[in-house]
Amino acid sequence: MSTAASAILRLAALAIVATSLGGCSFLGANFAMNRMSEKECMMRAMYFESNRSSAEGMLAVGTVVMNRVDDPRYPQSVCGVVGQKNQFADGVLVRPMTDSGAVLAAQVADQVLRGSRHPGVQNAQHFHTAGLRFPYNNMFYVLEAGGNEFYEKRSVR
């Protein structure tokens, strides 16, 4: 085998190993999402979106994820919902969870996947950082928790 062919094989092997360890995309395939459990996807959404603020904030985020899973307009799995482009924090499925918030996220994820919901979230499928305001009149706010404001989109009459 030539030196160039050997170098190409080494680079290809390194790329495959790096993407499988980091959960990144390689040639358009998202290896991270394909190998993550529903619990891990839920944990990651709650961890990154609630800023590890509280169990209440994590439960509220988890409730939004499940509200979307239950709606036919969205993917029918937790990982599908969390992995949707431009819907959750950048890198939510690939960034490392580095502090004790991951332990709390695991506990709350178990509760959500067993059916627990934050009653204040109601049917909300959306949230944004608390304190921001947008000029849309179809946003009906239902709860502030974990540094986020949760809202339903409703038709304006």
mmCIF file of C-alpha atoms in Angstrom:
data_model
loop_
_atom_site.group_PDB
_atom_site.id
_atom_site.type_symbol
_atom_site.label_atom_id
_atom_site.label_comp_id
_atom_site.label_asym_id
_atom_site.label_seq_id
_atom_site.Cartn_x
_atom_site.Cartn_y
_atom_site.Cartn_z
ATOM 1 C CA MET A 1 0.000 0.000 0.000
ATOM 2 C CA SER A 2 1.295 3.453 -0.890
ATOM 3 C CA THR A 3 2.060 6.077 1.711
ATOM 4 C CA ALA A 4 -0.796 8.274 0.419
ATOM 5 C CA ALA A 5 -3.330 5.423 0.609
ATOM 6 C CA SER A 6 -2.145 4.537 4.093
ATOM 7 C CA ALA A 7 -2.493 8.166 5.204
ATOM 8 C CA ILE A 8 -6.022 8.345 3.779
ATOM 9 C CA LEU A 9 -7.023 5.171 5.615
ATOM 10 C CA ARG A 10 -5.570 6.511 8.876
ATOM 11 C CA LEU A 11 -7.441 9.809 8.440
ATOM 12 C CA ALA A 12 -10.701 8.002 7.659
ATOM 13 C CA ALA A 13 -10.308 5.774 10.723
ATOM 14 C CA LEU A 14 -9.490 8.796 12.876
ATOM 15 C CA ALA A 15 -12.571 10.644 11.578
ATOM 16 C CA ILE A 16 -14.831 7.696 12.358
ATOM 17 C CA VAL A 17 -13.382 7.277 15.856
ATOM 18 C CA ALA A 18 -13.577 11.017 16.565
ATOM 19 C CA THR A 19 -17.177 11.314 15.444
ATOM 20 C CA SER A 20 -18.281 8.270 17.360
ATOM 21 C CA LEU A 21 -16.651 9.548 20.535
ATOM 22 C CA GLY A 22 -17.849 13.115 20.118
ATOM 23 C CA GLY A 23 -21.277 12.317 18.745
ATOM 24 C CA CYS A 24 -20.727 14.562 15.742
ATOM 25 C CA SER A 25 -21.893 14.223 12.202
ATOM 26 C CA PHE A 26 -19.791 12.371 9.653
ATOM 27 C CA LEU A 27 -20.819 12.349 5.984
ATOM 28 C CA GLY A 28 -24.265 13.588 7.011
ATOM 29 C CA ALA A 29 -25.008 10.800 9.510
ATOM 30 C CA ASN A 30 -25.782 11.822 13.060
ATOM 31 C CA PHE A 31 -24.211 8.979 14.996
ATOM 32 C CA ALA A 32 -24.958 10.575 18.369
ATOM 33 C CA MET A 33 -28.727 10.646 17.976
ATOM 34 C CA ASN A 34 -28.834 7.144 16.529
ATOM 35 C CA ARG A 35 -27.136 5.618 19.547
ATOM 36 C CA MET A 36 -28.648 7.712 22.347
ATOM 37 C CA SER A 37 -31.464 6.471 24.492
ATOM 38 C CA GLU A 38 -34.654 8.486 24.888
ATOM 39 C CA LYS A 39 -33.534 9.165 28.462
ATOM 40 C CA GLU A 40 -30.211 10.640 27.374
ATOM 41 C CA CYS A 41 -31.867 12.878 24.783
ATOM 42 C CA MET A 42 -34.347 14.061 27.428
ATOM 43 C CA MET A 43 -31.558 14.644 29.955
ATOM 44 C CA ARG A 44 -29.622 16.721 27.470
ATOM 45 C CA ALA A 45 -32.597 18.897 26.547
ATOM 46 C CA MET A 46 -33.372 19.547 30.210
ATOM 47 C CA TYR A 47 -29.714 20.067 31.187
ATOM 48 C CA PHE A 48 -28.891 22.609 28.500
ATOM 49 C CA GLU A 49 -32.250 24.367 28.187
ATOM 50 C CA SER A 50 -32.931 24.901 31.883
ATOM 51 C CA ASN A 51 -29.351 25.993 32.601
ATOM 52 C CA ARG A 52 -29.324 23.333 35.316
ATOM 53 C CA SER A 53 -31.397 25.750 37.382
ATOM 54 C CA SER A 54 -33.813 23.493 39.238
ATOM 55 C CA ALA A 55 -35.848 20.320 39.089
ATOM 56 C CA GLU A 56 -38.905 22.482 38.335
ATOM 57 C CA GLY A 57 -37.211 24.101 35.338
ATOM 58 C CA MET A 58 -36.054 20.731 34.035
ATOM 59 C CA LEU A 59 -39.515 19.231 34.485
ATOM 60 C CA ALA A 60 -41.021 22.129 32.533
ATOM 61 C CA VAL A 61 -38.603 21.602 29.623
ATOM 62 C CA GLY A 62 -39.268 17.857 29.693
ATOM 63 C CA THR A 63 -43.004 18.533 29.576
ATOM 64 C CA VAL A 64 -42.589 20.647 26.434
ATOM 65 C CA VAL A 65 -40.582 17.837 24.810
ATOM 66 C CA MET A 66 -43.332 15.320 25.615
ATOM 67 C CA ASN A 67 -46.052 17.733 24.434
ATOM 68 C CA ARG A 68 -44.267 17.794 21.086
ATOM 69 C CA VAL A 69 -43.819 14.007 20.991
ATOM 70 C CA ASP A 70 -47.600 13.693 21.482
ATOM 71 C CA ASP A 71 -48.325 16.094 18.571
ATOM 72 C CA PRO A 72 -48.317 14.566 15.054
ATOM 73 C CA ARG A 73 -46.679 17.747 13.666
ATOM 74 C CA TYR A 74 -43.443 16.797 15.439
ATOM 75 C CA PRO A 75 -41.258 13.684 15.451
ATOM 76 C CA GLN A 76 -42.763 10.890 17.541
ATOM 77 C CA SER A 77 -39.692 10.255 19.697
ATOM 78 C CA VAL A 78 -37.820 12.237 22.331
ATOM 79 C CA CYS A 79 -34.571 12.099 20.344
ATOM 80 C CA GLY A 80 -36.396 13.144 17.188
ATOM 81 C CA VAL A 81 -37.898 16.182 18.905
ATOM 82 C CA VAL A 82 -34.692 17.196 20.680
ATOM 83 C CA GLY A 83 -32.650 16.687 17.509
ATOM 84 C CA GLN A 84 -34.822 18.940 15.341
ATOM 85 C CA LYS A 85 -32.791 21.689 13.742
ATOM 86 C CA ASN A 86 -33.071 25.143 15.336
ATOM 87 C CA GLN A 87 -35.449 24.024 18.088
ATOM 88 C CA PHE A 88 -33.174 23.418 21.066
ATOM 89 C CA ALA A 89 -29.788 24.725 22.232
ATOM 90 C CA ASP A 90 -26.950 24.433 19.728
ATOM 91 C CA GLY A 91 -25.059 21.218 20.294
ATOM 92 C CA VAL A 92 -27.634 19.838 22.732
ATOM 93 C CA LEU A 93 -26.947 16.274 21.581
ATOM 94 C CA VAL A 94 -23.162 16.514 21.420
ATOM 95 C CA ARG A 95 -21.815 18.898 24.066
ATOM 96 C CA PRO A 96 -20.554 17.305 27.273
ATOM 97 C CA MET A 97 -22.600 17.557 30.440
ATOM 98 C CA THR A 98 -19.902 18.525 32.904
ATOM 99 C CA ASP A 99 -21.394 19.193 36.313
ATOM 100 C CA SER A 100 -23.747 17.794 38.921
ATOM 101 C CA GLY A 101 -26.710 19.117 36.938
ATOM 102 C CA ALA A 102 -26.432 15.920 34.902
ATOM 103 C CA VAL A 103 -27.385 13.874 37.966
ATOM 104 C CA LEU A 104 -30.492 15.983 38.534
ATOM 105 C CA ALA A 105 -31.316 15.816 34.813
ATOM 106 C CA ALA A 106 -31.124 12.004 34.946
ATOM 107 C CA GLN A 107 -33.505 11.901 37.908
ATOM 108 C CA VAL A 108 -36.015 14.281 36.324
ATOM 109 C CA ALA A 109 -35.760 12.525 32.935
ATOM 110 C CA ASP A 110 -36.780 9.266 34.626
ATOM 111 C CA GLN A 111 -39.804 11.029 36.131
ATOM 112 C CA VAL A 112 -40.859 12.573 32.799
ATOM 113 C CA LEU A 113 -40.467 9.308 30.903
ATOM 114 C CA ARG A 114 -42.644 7.628 33.557
ATOM 115 C CA GLY A 115 -45.401 10.200 32.955
ATOM 116 C CA SER A 116 -44.687 13.159 35.268
ATOM 117 C CA ARG A 117 -45.535 16.558 33.801
ATOM 118 C CA HIS A 118 -45.278 20.111 35.075
ATOM 119 C CA PRO A 119 -48.912 21.184 35.541
ATOM 120 C CA GLY A 120 -48.124 24.815 34.790
ATOM 121 C CA VAL A 121 -46.827 24.029 31.311
ATOM 122 C CA GLN A 122 -50.253 22.752 30.271
ATOM 123 C CA ASN A 123 -50.178 22.259 26.465
ATOM 124 C CA ALA A 124 -47.253 24.593 25.759
ATOM 125 C CA GLN A 125 -44.841 23.418 23.095
ATOM 126 C CA HIS A 126 -42.537 26.427 23.137
ATOM 127 C CA PHE A 127 -40.322 28.398 25.485
ATOM 128 C CA HIS A 128 -37.617 31.030 25.423
ATOM 129 C CA THR A 129 -35.279 32.688 27.887
ATOM 130 C CA ALA A 130 -37.135 34.575 30.608
ATOM 131 C CA GLY A 131 -37.092 38.324 30.263
ATOM 132 C CA LEU A 132 -37.177 38.394 26.468
ATOM 133 C CA ARG A 133 -40.247 39.799 24.759
ATOM 134 C CA PHE A 134 -41.355 39.399 21.175
ATOM 135 C CA PRO A 135 -43.919 41.452 19.251
ATOM 136 C CA TYR A 136 -46.156 38.513 18.340
ATOM 137 C CA ASN A 137 -49.749 38.489 19.568
ATOM 138 C CA ASN A 138 -50.204 34.705 19.290
ATOM 139 C CA MET A 139 -47.913 33.843 22.220
ATOM 140 C CA PHE A 140 -49.958 32.920 25.298
ATOM 141 C CA TYR A 141 -47.626 32.622 28.300
ATOM 142 C CA VAL A 142 -48.458 29.949 30.871
ATOM 143 C CA LEU A 143 -45.397 29.637 33.132
ATOM 144 C CA GLU A 144 -41.987 30.981 34.049
ATOM 145 C CA ALA A 145 -39.633 28.340 35.448
ATOM 146 C CA GLY A 146 -35.950 27.492 35.302
ATOM 147 C CA GLY A 147 -34.993 30.716 33.573
ATOM 148 C CA ASN A 148 -37.490 30.161 30.749
ATOM 149 C CA GLU A 149 -40.936 31.388 29.822
ATOM 150 C CA PHE A 150 -43.272 28.738 28.443
ATOM 151 C CA TYR A 151 -46.024 29.563 25.995
ATOM 152 C CA GLU A 152 -48.657 28.214 23.675
ATOM 153 C CA LYS A 153 -49.131 29.535 20.180
ATOM 154 C CA ARG A 154 -52.775 30.409 19.711
ATOM 155 C CA SER A 155 -54.704 31.776 16.783
ATOM 156 C CA VAL A 156 -55.463 35.457 16.999
ATOM 157 C CA ARG A 157 -59.163 36.216 16.630
#
